[in-house]
Coordinates of C-alpha atoms and ligand atoms in Angstrom, one line a residue:
Chain A
M1 CA -75.0 179.8 64.2
R2 CA -74.3 178.8 61.1
S3 CA -74.9 175.1 59.9
E4 CA -72.7 173.1 58.1
P5 CA -73.5 172.4 54.4
P6 CA -74.3 168.9 53.9
F7 CA -71.5 166.7 52.8
D8 CA -70.6 166.2 49.3
P9 CA -69.0 162.9 48.4
I10 CA -68.8 163.8 44.8
A11 CA -66.7 167.1 45.5
R12 CA -64.8 165.6 48.0
A13 CA -63.2 163.3 45.6
A14 CA -62.5 166.2 42.8
R15 CA -60.7 167.7 46.2
I16 CA -58.9 164.7 46.1
A17 CA -58.6 164.0 42.8
A18 CA -56.1 167.6 42.3
R19 CA -54.0 166.7 45.1
P20 CA -49.8 165.9 43.9
V21 CA -49.4 162.3 43.9
V22 CA -47.2 161.1 47.1
L23 CA -46.8 157.4 45.7
E24 CA -47.2 155.6 42.3
A25 CA -47.0 152.1 41.6
R26 CA -47.2 151.5 37.7
G27 CA -47.7 147.9 36.6
L28 CA -46.5 146.6 39.8
G29 CA -45.9 142.9 39.3
K30 CA -43.5 140.4 41.6
T31 CA -42.7 136.7 41.3
Y32 CA -41.6 134.3 44.1
P33 CA -40.0 131.1 43.1
G34 CA -41.9 128.1 43.2
A35 CA -41.8 124.3 42.4
K36 CA -41.9 124.2 38.9
G37 CA -40.8 127.7 38.1
R38 CA -41.5 131.5 39.2
V39 CA -45.1 131.9 40.8
P40 CA -46.4 135.6 40.9
A41 CA -47.8 136.4 43.9
L42 CA -48.8 140.1 42.4
S43 CA -49.4 141.6 38.7
G44 CA -50.7 144.7 37.2
I45 CA -51.0 146.8 40.4
D46 CA -52.0 150.3 38.8
L47 CA -52.5 153.3 41.8
A48 CA -51.3 156.6 42.8
I49 CA -51.8 157.5 46.3
R50 CA -52.5 161.2 46.6
R51 CA -51.2 163.3 48.7
R52 CA -53.1 162.9 52.4
E53 CA -55.1 160.6 50.6
F54 CA -56.0 157.4 53.8
V55 CA -55.7 154.4 51.9
T56 CA -56.8 151.0 53.2
V57 CA -56.1 147.5 51.3
V58 CA -57.9 144.7 51.4
G59 CA -58.5 141.6 49.9
P60 CA -58.3 137.8 50.6
S61 CA -55.8 135.8 52.5
G62 CA -52.4 135.2 50.0
S63 CA -53.6 138.4 47.7
G64 CA -50.3 139.5 48.0
K65 CA -51.1 142.3 50.5
S66 CA -48.6 142.5 52.5
T67 CA -46.2 141.1 49.2
L68 CA -46.8 144.9 47.9
A69 CA -46.8 146.9 50.7
R70 CA -43.1 145.5 50.9
I71 CA -42.5 146.1 47.8
L72 CA -44.1 149.8 48.5
A73 CA -41.5 150.3 50.8
G74 CA -38.5 148.8 48.9
L75 CA -37.9 145.7 51.1
D76 CA -38.6 143.4 48.4
E77 CA -37.2 143.1 44.7
H78 CA -40.5 143.9 42.5
D79 CA -39.9 142.1 38.5
S80 CA -42.2 144.5 36.2
G81 CA -43.2 148.0 36.9
E82 CA -41.9 150.7 38.9
V83 CA -42.6 152.3 42.3
L84 CA -42.0 156.4 41.9
V85 CA -42.1 158.8 45.2
D86 CA -43.0 161.8 44.2
G87 CA -42.8 161.3 40.4
H88 CA -39.4 159.9 40.7
P89 CA -38.9 156.2 40.4
V90 CA -37.5 154.8 43.9
R91 CA -35.4 151.7 44.3
G92 CA -34.8 150.0 48.0
P93 CA -35.9 151.5 50.9
G94 CA -35.6 155.2 52.6
R95 CA -37.1 157.4 54.7
D96 CA -39.6 158.6 52.8
R97 CA -41.4 155.5 52.9
G98 CA -42.0 154.6 56.7
M99 CA -43.6 151.5 57.6
V100 CA -45.4 150.1 61.1
F101 CA -45.2 146.2 61.8
Q102 CA -47.6 143.6 62.4
A103 CA -45.5 142.2 65.1
Y104 CA -44.4 145.5 66.0
S105 CA -40.7 145.6 65.3
L106 CA -39.1 147.7 67.9
F107 CA -35.4 147.7 68.6
P108 CA -35.2 145.8 72.2
W109 CA -31.8 147.2 73.1
L110 CA -33.3 150.8 73.4
T111 CA -35.4 152.1 75.5
V112 CA -38.8 154.2 74.2
M113 CA -37.1 157.1 73.8
G114 CA -34.1 155.6 72.1
N115 CA -36.8 154.1 69.4
V116 CA -38.5 156.6 68.4
M117 CA -35.2 158.9 68.3
T118 CA -33.8 156.1 65.6
G119 CA -34.9 158.2 62.9
P120 CA -33.7 161.7 63.6
R121 CA -30.3 159.5 64.9
F122 CA -30.1 157.7 61.2
A123 CA -30.7 161.1 59.4
G124 CA -27.7 162.7 61.2
N125 CA -29.5 164.7 63.6
G126 CA -27.4 165.2 67.2
R127 CA -28.6 163.6 70.1
D128 CA -30.5 166.4 71.7
A129 CA -32.2 167.4 68.9
A130 CA -33.5 163.5 67.9
R131 CA -34.6 163.5 71.6
S132 CA -36.6 167.0 70.6
I133 CA -38.4 165.4 67.9
A134 CA -38.9 161.9 69.8
L135 CA -39.9 164.0 72.3
Q136 CA -43.0 165.6 69.9
Y137 CA -43.6 162.1 68.8
L138 CA -44.6 160.4 71.9
E139 CA -46.7 163.3 73.2
L140 CA -48.8 163.2 69.8
V141 CA -49.0 159.1 70.8
G142 CA -49.5 160.1 74.3
L143 CA -46.2 157.5 75.6
E144 CA -44.2 160.0 76.6
H145 CA -44.5 158.4 79.9
L146 CA -43.5 155.7 78.7
A147 CA -40.0 157.5 77.4
D148 CA -37.8 155.3 79.8
R149 CA -39.1 152.0 79.8
W150 CA -37.9 149.2 78.0
P151 CA -39.7 147.1 74.4
H152 CA -40.6 144.0 76.8
Q153 CA -41.8 146.2 79.3
L154 CA -45.2 147.4 77.2
S155 CA -48.5 146.2 76.2
G156 CA -49.2 144.2 72.8
G157 CA -51.6 148.4 72.0
Q158 CA -48.3 150.7 73.2
R159 CA -45.7 149.1 71.5
Q160 CA -47.8 149.9 68.2
R161 CA -47.7 153.4 69.3
V162 CA -44.7 153.3 70.1
A163 CA -43.6 151.9 66.4
I164 CA -46.2 154.6 64.8
A165 CA -44.2 157.0 67.0
R166 CA -40.9 155.8 65.6
A167 CA -41.7 155.9 62.0
L168 CA -43.7 159.1 62.2
A169 CA -40.4 160.4 63.8
N170 CA -39.0 160.3 60.3
E171 CA -41.9 162.6 58.9
P172 CA -41.6 160.6 55.6
R173 CA -44.0 161.2 52.6
V174 CA -46.1 157.9 53.0
L175 CA -46.5 156.1 55.9
L176 CA -47.0 152.2 55.0
M177 CA -48.7 150.4 57.7
D178 CA -49.4 146.2 57.2
E179 CA -52.3 144.8 59.5
P180 CA -50.5 146.8 62.6
F181 CA -53.8 146.3 65.7
G182 CA -53.9 142.2 63.1
A183 CA -53.1 141.6 67.0
L184 CA -54.7 143.7 68.9
D185 CA -58.1 142.9 71.0
P186 CA -61.1 144.4 70.0
H187 CA -61.1 147.1 72.5
T188 CA -57.3 148.1 72.3
R189 CA -58.1 148.1 68.5
A190 CA -60.6 150.7 68.6
T191 CA -58.7 152.9 71.0
L192 CA -55.7 152.6 68.1
Q193 CA -57.9 153.6 64.8
G194 CA -59.2 156.4 66.9
N195 CA -55.9 157.2 67.7
L196 CA -54.5 157.3 64.0
I197 CA -57.8 159.2 62.8
D198 CA -56.9 162.4 64.6
L199 CA -52.8 161.8 64.1
W200 CA -54.0 161.8 60.2
F201 CA -56.1 164.6 60.6
N202 CA -53.9 166.5 62.5
I203 CA -50.3 166.0 61.0
P204 CA -49.2 166.0 56.9
I205 CA -48.9 162.1 56.9
T206 CA -50.3 160.5 53.6
I207 CA -51.4 156.4 54.6
I208 CA -51.2 153.1 53.2
F209 CA -53.1 151.0 55.5
I210 CA -53.6 147.1 55.1
T211 CA -55.8 144.9 57.2
H212 CA -58.0 142.0 56.6
D213 CA -61.0 143.7 59.2
L214 CA -63.6 145.5 56.9
D215 CA -64.9 147.7 58.8
E216 CA -61.3 149.2 59.6
A217 CA -60.9 149.2 56.1
V218 CA -64.6 151.1 55.7
L219 CA -63.4 152.9 58.6
L220 CA -60.0 154.9 58.2
A221 CA -60.4 155.6 54.4
D222 CA -61.2 158.1 51.8
R223 CA -60.1 155.1 49.9
I224 CA -60.2 151.2 49.7
V225 CA -58.2 149.0 47.2
V226 CA -59.6 145.9 46.8
L227 CA -56.9 143.1 45.7
G228 CA -57.9 139.9 44.3
G229 CA -56.2 136.2 45.2
P230 CA -55.4 134.1 42.3
D231 CA -58.3 132.8 40.0
A232 CA -59.1 131.1 36.8
D233 CA -58.0 134.5 34.8
H234 CA -55.0 135.7 37.7
A235 CA -52.3 133.4 38.4
G236 CA -51.6 135.9 41.4
G237 CA -53.1 138.6 43.2
W238 CA -54.3 141.7 40.9
L239 CA -56.1 145.0 42.0
R240 CA -59.8 143.8 41.6
E241 CA -61.7 147.5 42.3
T242 CA -61.1 150.8 44.0
I243 CA -64.0 151.9 46.0
T244 CA -64.0 155.9 47.4
V245 CA -66.0 155.3 50.9
P246 CA -67.9 158.9 50.2
L247 CA -68.1 159.5 54.4
P248 CA -66.9 163.1 56.0
V249 CA -63.4 162.9 57.5
P250 CA -62.4 163.1 60.7
R251 CA -64.7 159.3 61.4
T252 CA -66.2 158.5 64.9
P253 CA -67.0 154.8 65.3
D254 CA -71.0 155.8 65.0
V255 CA -70.3 155.6 61.4
V256 CA -71.0 152.3 61.0
L257 CA -74.5 152.6 61.1
S258 CA -74.1 155.1 58.2
P259 CA -76.3 153.6 54.8
E260 CA -73.4 154.6 53.1
F261 CA -70.6 153.1 55.0
R262 CA -73.5 149.7 55.0
A263 CA -73.4 149.7 51.6
V264 CA -69.7 149.9 51.2
R265 CA -69.0 147.7 53.7
E266 CA -71.5 144.9 51.9
R267 CA -69.7 145.9 48.2
L268 CA -66.4 144.6 50.4
D269 CA -68.3 141.0 51.3
S270 CA -69.6 140.6 48.1
L271 CA -66.0 141.7 46.6
I272 CA -64.1 139.2 49.1
H273 CA -66.5 136.8 50.1
P274 CA -68.2 135.7 46.9
A275 CA -71.4 133.5 47.2
E276 CA -69.7 130.1 47.5
P277 CA -72.0 127.1 46.5
P278 CA -72.9 125.8 50.1
R279 CA -71.1 122.9 51.3
P280 CA -72.7 120.1 52.8
R281 CA -72.4 120.8 56.1
E282 CA -69.7 118.2 58.3
R283 CA -72.2 116.0 60.1
I284 CA -70.2 116.0 64.2
P285 CA -70.2 111.8 64.2
V286 CA -72.7 111.2 67.8
Y287 CA -69.8 109.8 69.6
R288 CA -68.1 112.4 69.4
L289 CA -71.2 114.5 70.5
A290 CA -72.0 111.7 73.8
A291 CA -68.3 112.5 74.9
A292 CA -68.5 116.2 74.9
G293 CA -71.0 115.2 78.4
D294 CA -71.9 118.6 79.3
D295 CA -74.9 119.9 78.2
V296 CA -74.2 123.9 77.7
R297 CA -78.4 124.5 76.9
Chain B
M1 CA -54.4 114.7 93.7
R2 CA -52.9 117.9 94.9
S3 CA -49.2 116.3 94.8
Q4 CA -50.1 115.0 91.1
V5 CA -50.3 118.4 90.3
V6 CA -47.4 119.9 91.9
M7 CA -45.8 116.5 90.1
M8 CA -47.0 117.8 86.8
R9 CA -45.6 121.3 87.0
W10 CA -41.5 119.3 86.4
F11 CA -43.1 119.3 83.4
V12 CA -43.5 121.5 81.6
V13 CA -41.6 123.0 79.3
R14 CA -39.5 126.3 80.3
G15 CA -41.7 126.7 82.9
V16 CA -41.1 128.5 86.7
A17 CA -41.6 126.3 89.0
P18 CA -40.5 124.4 91.0
G19 CA -36.0 123.7 91.4
A20 CA -35.2 127.5 90.6
G21 CA -33.9 128.9 93.5
W22 CA -30.4 127.7 95.0
G23 CA -31.6 124.6 96.9
F24 CA -30.7 122.8 93.0
V25 CA -27.2 124.4 92.4
I26 CA -26.0 123.2 96.4
V27 CA -27.4 119.8 95.1
G28 CA -25.2 119.5 92.3
F29 CA -22.1 119.8 93.7
L30 CA -22.9 117.8 96.5
A31 CA -24.2 114.6 95.4
P32 CA -21.1 114.0 93.1
L33 CA -19.0 114.9 96.5
L34 CA -21.2 112.9 98.2
L35 CA -20.6 110.1 96.3
W36 CA -17.1 110.4 96.9
C37 CA -16.5 111.0 100.2
A38 CA -19.0 107.4 100.3
V39 CA -16.6 105.6 97.3
S40 CA -13.6 106.6 99.9
Y41 CA -14.5 106.2 103.3
V42 CA -17.0 103.2 102.7
P43 CA -15.2 99.8 103.1
W44 CA -17.6 97.7 101.0
L45 CA -18.3 99.7 98.8
W46 CA -15.4 99.9 96.3
H47 CA -11.7 99.7 98.0
P48 CA -10.3 96.7 95.8
D49 CA -6.9 97.6 97.4
I50 CA -4.6 96.2 100.3
L51 CA -2.5 98.8 102.3
V52 CA 0.6 96.2 103.6
E53 CA 0.4 97.1 107.2
S54 CA 2.9 94.9 108.2
P55 CA 4.1 92.1 106.2
G56 CA 3.8 88.9 108.6
G57 CA 6.6 86.0 107.6
S58 CA 5.8 87.1 103.9
Q59 CA 8.9 87.7 101.3
T60 CA 7.3 89.4 98.7
F61 CA 4.8 91.4 101.0
A62 CA 7.0 95.1 102.6
A63 CA 4.9 97.8 104.6
G64 CA 3.7 100.5 102.6
M65 CA 2.8 98.2 99.5
R66 CA -0.8 98.3 97.8
V67 CA -2.0 95.1 96.8
P68 CA -5.0 94.1 95.5
V69 CA -6.8 92.4 97.1
A70 CA -7.4 89.1 95.9
A71 CA -3.4 88.8 96.1
F72 CA -3.7 89.6 99.6
A73 CA -5.9 87.0 100.1
A74 CA -3.6 84.1 98.2
E75 CA -0.2 85.0 99.9
N76 CA -1.8 85.0 103.5
A77 CA -3.7 81.7 102.6
A78 CA 0.5 80.3 101.1
L79 CA 1.1 81.9 104.5
A80 CA -1.0 80.0 106.5
A81 CA -0.6 76.7 104.8
A82 CA 3.7 77.3 105.8
G83 CA 2.8 78.5 109.1
S84 CA 4.6 81.4 108.9
A85 CA 2.7 84.3 110.4
P86 CA 0.2 86.0 108.6
A87 CA 0.7 89.5 106.5
T88 CA -2.1 92.5 107.5
G89 CA -3.3 95.6 105.9
Q90 CA -6.4 97.8 105.2
A91 CA -8.7 97.6 102.5
V92 CA -8.2 101.4 100.7
N93 CA -8.8 102.8 96.8
P94 CA -6.5 103.0 94.9
V95 CA -3.8 105.4 95.2
F96 CA -5.6 107.3 91.6
L97 CA -8.6 108.2 94.1
P98 CA -7.2 110.0 97.0
A99 CA -10.0 110.4 99.8
P100 CA -11.5 113.9 99.9
H101 CA -9.7 115.0 102.8
A102 CA -6.3 114.8 101.4
V103 CA -7.3 116.7 98.8
A104 CA -8.2 119.6 100.9
V105 CA -5.3 119.3 103.2
A106 CA -3.1 119.6 99.6
F107 CA -4.9 122.7 98.6
V108 CA -4.0 124.5 101.6
T109 CA -0.2 123.0 101.3
A110 CA -0.3 123.6 97.6
F111 CA -0.1 127.5 99.0
T112 CA 1.4 127.3 102.6
T113 CA 4.8 125.0 101.2
P114 CA 7.2 125.6 98.5
P115 CA 7.1 123.1 95.7
R116 CA 9.3 120.4 96.7
R117 CA 11.9 120.9 93.9
T118 CA 12.9 124.2 94.3
G119 CA 12.5 125.9 90.9
D120 CA 9.0 124.6 90.6
P121 CA 6.3 127.1 90.2
W122 CA 3.7 127.2 92.7
L123 CA 0.2 126.2 92.1
H124 CA -0.7 129.8 91.7
E125 CA 1.5 130.7 89.4
S126 CA 1.1 127.9 88.1
L127 CA -2.3 128.8 87.3
L128 CA -1.3 132.0 86.4
H129 CA 1.0 132.0 83.7
S130 CA -2.4 129.2 82.2
C131 CA -4.5 132.9 82.8
A132 CA -2.2 134.8 80.7
L133 CA -1.7 132.4 78.5
I134 CA -5.9 132.2 77.5
A135 CA -5.9 135.9 77.8
Q136 CA -3.6 136.1 74.9
G137 CA -4.3 133.4 72.9
F138 CA -7.8 133.2 73.2
G139 CA -8.4 136.9 73.2
L140 CA -6.4 137.1 69.7
A141 CA -8.7 134.6 69.0
I142 CA -11.8 137.3 69.8
L143 CA -9.7 140.1 68.2
V144 CA -9.9 138.3 64.8
G145 CA -12.3 135.3 64.6
V146 CA -15.5 137.7 66.3
P147 CA -15.5 140.5 63.4
L148 CA -14.9 138.1 60.7
G149 CA -17.9 136.0 62.1
I150 CA -19.9 139.2 62.1
L151 CA -18.8 139.9 58.3
C152 CA -19.8 136.0 57.5
G153 CA -23.6 136.4 59.2
A154 CA -24.0 139.9 57.8
Y155 CA -23.0 139.5 54.1
A156 CA -23.3 136.2 51.7
G157 CA -20.4 136.9 50.0
M158 CA -18.2 136.9 52.8
S159 CA -20.3 133.8 54.2
R160 CA -18.7 131.4 51.0
L161 CA -15.6 133.0 51.4
I162 CA -14.9 132.1 54.7
E163 CA -17.1 129.9 56.2
P164 CA -16.3 127.1 54.0
F165 CA -13.1 127.1 54.1
T166 CA -12.7 127.3 57.7
D167 CA -15.1 124.4 58.6
F168 CA -12.8 122.4 56.5
L169 CA -9.1 123.8 59.0
R170 CA -11.7 123.3 61.9
Y171 CA -11.6 119.5 61.6
L172 CA -7.7 119.7 61.6
P173 CA -6.7 119.2 65.6
A174 CA -4.8 121.8 66.0
P175 CA -2.6 120.8 68.6
A176 CA -1.0 118.3 65.6
F177 CA 0.5 121.4 64.1
G178 CA 2.3 121.7 67.5
A179 CA 5.9 120.7 66.1
L180 CA 5.4 123.3 63.4
A181 CA 4.0 125.8 65.8
V182 CA 7.6 125.5 68.0
A183 CA 9.8 125.5 64.7
I184 CA 7.7 129.0 64.2
F185 CA 7.3 130.2 67.7
G186 CA 10.1 128.3 70.1
I187 CA 9.7 126.5 72.6
S188 CA 8.4 128.8 75.3
D189 CA 5.1 130.9 74.9
G190 CA 4.7 131.4 71.6
P191 CA 3.8 128.1 70.2
K192 CA 1.2 127.5 72.9
I193 CA -0.3 130.9 72.6
S194 CA 0.0 130.5 68.5
I195 CA -2.5 126.5 69.3
I196 CA -5.1 128.3 71.7
V197 CA -5.9 130.8 68.7
L198 CA -5.7 128.4 66.0
A199 CA -7.9 126.1 67.8
T200 CA -10.4 128.5 68.9
V201 CA -11.4 131.3 66.2
L202 CA -12.3 128.6 63.8
P203 CA -15.8 127.9 65.9
T204 CA -15.6 131.5 66.6
I205 CA -15.8 132.5 63.1
L206 CA -18.6 130.2 62.8
V207 CA -20.9 130.4 66.0
I208 CA -20.9 134.5 65.6
A209 CA -21.8 134.0 61.9
N210 CA -24.6 131.7 62.9
T211 CA -25.1 134.4 65.9
T212 CA -25.4 136.9 63.4
R213 CA -27.6 135.3 61.1
S214 CA -30.4 134.8 63.9
L215 CA -30.8 138.3 64.4
D216 CA -34.6 139.1 63.6
K217 CA -34.8 140.3 60.4
A218 CA -38.4 142.3 60.7
L219 CA -35.4 144.5 63.1
I220 CA -33.1 145.0 59.8
D221 CA -36.3 145.7 57.6
A222 CA -37.3 148.3 60.6
A223 CA -34.1 150.1 60.2
A224 CA -34.1 149.9 56.5
T225 CA -37.7 151.4 56.8
L226 CA -36.2 154.4 59.3
G227 CA -33.5 155.4 56.9
A228 CA -30.2 153.5 58.4
S229 CA -27.4 153.3 54.7
N230 CA -26.0 149.7 55.2
R231 CA -23.6 151.0 57.0
Q232 CA -26.0 151.8 60.4
V233 CA -27.1 148.7 60.0
L234 CA -24.4 147.0 60.1
L235 CA -23.3 149.2 63.2
R236 CA -26.3 150.3 64.8
V237 CA -28.7 147.7 64.8
V238 CA -26.5 144.3 63.6
L239 CA -23.7 144.7 66.5
P240 CA -26.1 145.9 69.2
G241 CA -28.5 143.4 68.4
I242 CA -26.5 140.5 68.2
A243 CA -24.3 141.4 71.4
P244 CA -25.7 139.7 74.5
A245 CA -26.2 136.9 72.4
V246 CA -22.1 137.6 71.5
W247 CA -21.6 137.7 74.8
N248 CA -22.8 134.8 76.2
D249 CA -21.3 132.8 73.0
L250 CA -18.0 134.0 74.0
R251 CA -18.2 132.7 77.4
I252 CA -19.2 128.8 76.6
L253 CA -16.2 129.1 73.9
L254 CA -13.9 130.9 77.1
G255 CA -14.7 127.0 78.1
A256 CA -12.9 125.4 74.8
A257 CA -10.0 127.5 75.0
W258 CA -8.9 126.0 79.1
T259 CA -9.7 122.5 77.1
T260 CA -7.1 123.5 74.1
L261 CA -4.8 124.9 77.2
I262 CA -4.1 122.0 78.3
V263 CA -3.2 119.8 75.3
A264 CA -1.4 123.2 74.3
E265 CA 1.2 123.2 77.4
L266 CA 2.4 120.3 76.8
I267 CA 3.3 122.0 72.9
G268 CA 7.8 122.8 73.7
Q269 CA 9.1 123.1 77.2
M270 CA 6.2 122.1 79.2
S271 CA 4.4 125.2 81.6
G272 CA 1.4 126.0 83.9
I273 CA -1.3 123.8 85.0
S274 CA -0.7 121.4 82.9
F275 CA 2.7 121.3 84.4
F276 CA 2.0 121.0 87.4
I277 CA -0.1 118.8 87.4
N278 CA 2.3 116.0 85.1
Q279 CA 4.9 117.4 87.8
Q280 CA 2.2 116.2 90.3
G281 CA 2.0 112.7 88.8
K282 CA 5.5 111.6 87.9
Y283 CA 5.7 112.0 92.1
R284 CA 3.1 109.9 92.0
N285 CA 1.3 112.9 94.8
Y286 CA -2.3 112.0 93.2
D287 CA -4.2 114.5 96.0
F288 CA -1.8 117.4 95.0
V289 CA -3.3 116.7 90.6
F290 CA -6.9 116.3 91.8
V291 CA -6.0 119.8 93.4
G292 CA -4.6 121.2 90.0
I293 CA -7.8 119.7 88.5
I294 CA -10.1 120.9 90.4
A295 CA -8.1 124.3 90.5
I296 CA -9.0 125.0 86.9
G297 CA -12.6 123.8 87.2
L298 CA -13.0 126.4 90.0
V299 CA -11.3 129.4 88.0
G300 CA -13.5 128.4 85.0
L301 CA -16.7 128.5 87.3
L302 CA -15.4 131.9 88.8
T303 CA -14.7 133.4 85.4
D304 CA -17.4 132.4 83.9
Q305 CA -20.5 133.8 87.1
I306 CA -18.1 137.0 86.7
L307 CA -19.0 137.4 82.5
A308 CA -22.7 136.6 83.7
A309 CA -22.7 139.6 86.2
I310 CA -21.1 141.4 83.6
G311 CA -23.5 141.0 80.9
R312 CA -26.3 141.5 83.3
L313 CA -24.7 145.0 82.9
L314 CA -24.2 145.4 79.9
F315 CA -27.7 144.3 78.6
P316 CA -30.2 145.4 81.6
W317 CA -32.7 144.9 78.7
K318 CA -32.4 141.5 78.6
R319 CA -34.8 140.1 81.0
T320 CA -36.0 143.3 83.5
S321 CA -39.5 142.6 83.7
Ligands
ATP1 N1 -41.2 134.6 50.4 C1 -41.4 133.8 49.6 N2 -42.0 132.7 48.9 C2 -42.6 132.6 48.1 N3 -44.0 133.1 48.2 C3 -44.1 133.7 49.0 C4 -43.2 134.5 49.8 N4 -43.4 135.5 50.4 C5 -45.2 135.5 50.5 N5 -45.4 134.5 49.4 C6 -46.5 134.1 48.8 O1 -46.9 135.2 48.0 C7 -48.6 136.1 48.2 C8 -49.0 136.8 48.3 O2 -48.3 136.6 50.1 P1 -48.7 138.2 51.1 O3 -48.1 137.4 52.1 O4 -48.3 139.2 50.1 O5 -50.3 137.4 51.7 P2 -51.2 138.8 52.4 O6 -51.8 139.0 51.0 O7 -50.3 139.8 53.0 O8 -51.6 137.4 52.8 P3 -52.8 138.0 54.3 O9 -53.7 138.1 54.7 O10 -52.8 136.5 54.3 O11 -51.2 138.3 55.6 C9 -48.6 134.2 48.8 O12 -49.6 133.1 47.7 C10 -47.2 133.5 49.4 O13 -47.7 131.8 49.4
MG2 MG1 -49.8 139.9 55.0

């Protein structure tokens, strides 16, 4: 029996860096119209996502994570910088960048099968060809037995798996996911994280995954992009730091116990929840305590 | 306590129980009917007139006349003072409110005995003619209004181009164009259909535009990231996405079409159900007037229920759970 060589994170980072860049953002900036002129939501974002990379994006609420995802997907306009796919600048959405939304966004008038078929159908495939492609991806997410259901007959977890299958059936270069598991209970979320790791390991896909769950961010990522919220030096969201996770893939949930995981997790904590001066604790008025009544000891 | 909990359930907004069954539907129809019966058959509830049976010594009354209760009493007092025989009569409702049984009888009569004046249309002929007008007028309005509405809802430019002017036109009462319509289309069905089109196409455009705009933008975003072209978004996402709502909009607009019809039919040569009702009114056959009015209601109710059932077949994904 041959023993595995020890994992070398630096060597792995070098292997990733040698791969071609699939999706690139150069000096990306975006403003929204506000009450007093335009308000920046995002500025100076430089990113290069390499083939088969799994990048998670974290940051405080309002730091522009969704805005970034929508710009990369081409759904929102940006007002400075550019987005490149395989080195070519892109404007507007396209089948090369699939997206999965937190709110599922399945087409309610199509069955599960019909939903997964839409991408291939839009691309001009015939009904039968589209159906066989869709079936493969439904099998990949383990939902082929629900092919004839309507979306409203599915649970949240099932809907999100259908949405993932639908996006993947188009064989996009990059899959963008904006808090896809944000609305799911912890158990379902853990299951879907496992499914996603398997998917990513088995099919040639590059993933950009937005989340506010820091454990999730570390568990899934090759690399974590940390956005900063508005502060004294920045009017909107900005690129704060990029962290490479020094753990082998594919990962199982027990990596949370490893010292490398803890180290990355603590770094994220310090970036996203900087130690604030402790605020005086609000005292609950006595009459409300009395009204609460029941003794919970 | 229990009854309190049950009571509370009545006030749960969009809650499930109670009153979801057929019971309330039946009550909804029965209650006004019972009220009508009560007013018709219980003398002391209303009955403001006296139907004279024998005039007695009166010079002014004749058998079969309807006079107000007060006038009847005054006349009888005068007759008593003069020593003449008093008039006799029965308390009745005014002639314009026939009793339910009279209307029921008239309903049967309208279908079984030929119209009083030869050449006048039967009730069902009048109704069919009205339905044909609605079908042509509202059909044309749908053909023009639905596509325009969808374009307005889908494209801001179209919305700017069409909606404000439509909103202006909408406030001009369509029947006011009657004289113009007669001048252009003659006096038979042409002007009537054109008035129905004019009155229904404008609200159709505005309502459908709004329905189109209320389609969840996330679905359009999803389609765009799946590689849909603009054309595909319109044809494969917007159209199926709004179809059930459009169907319901049209059901409601059909009701508006009937309202216009009644006025439209008075333009040029009077026809259809309006002619029937008007004619019966002239003969003072108010029971037949009621038959005409109720017949419109029944036709409307029936078509609406049929359309609702078709809608459920067409859009199975709207609640099958
Ligand atoms: N349509 C809009 N109009 C104006 N401002 C907007 C709009 N959408 C987002 N913003 C602003 O842009 C900033 C970034 O928003 P964004 O939704 O990208 O944040 P986020 O990082 O995804 O937050 P969260 O974690 O809460 O989802 C916020 O300050 C927000 O108020
Ligand atoms: Mg967000």
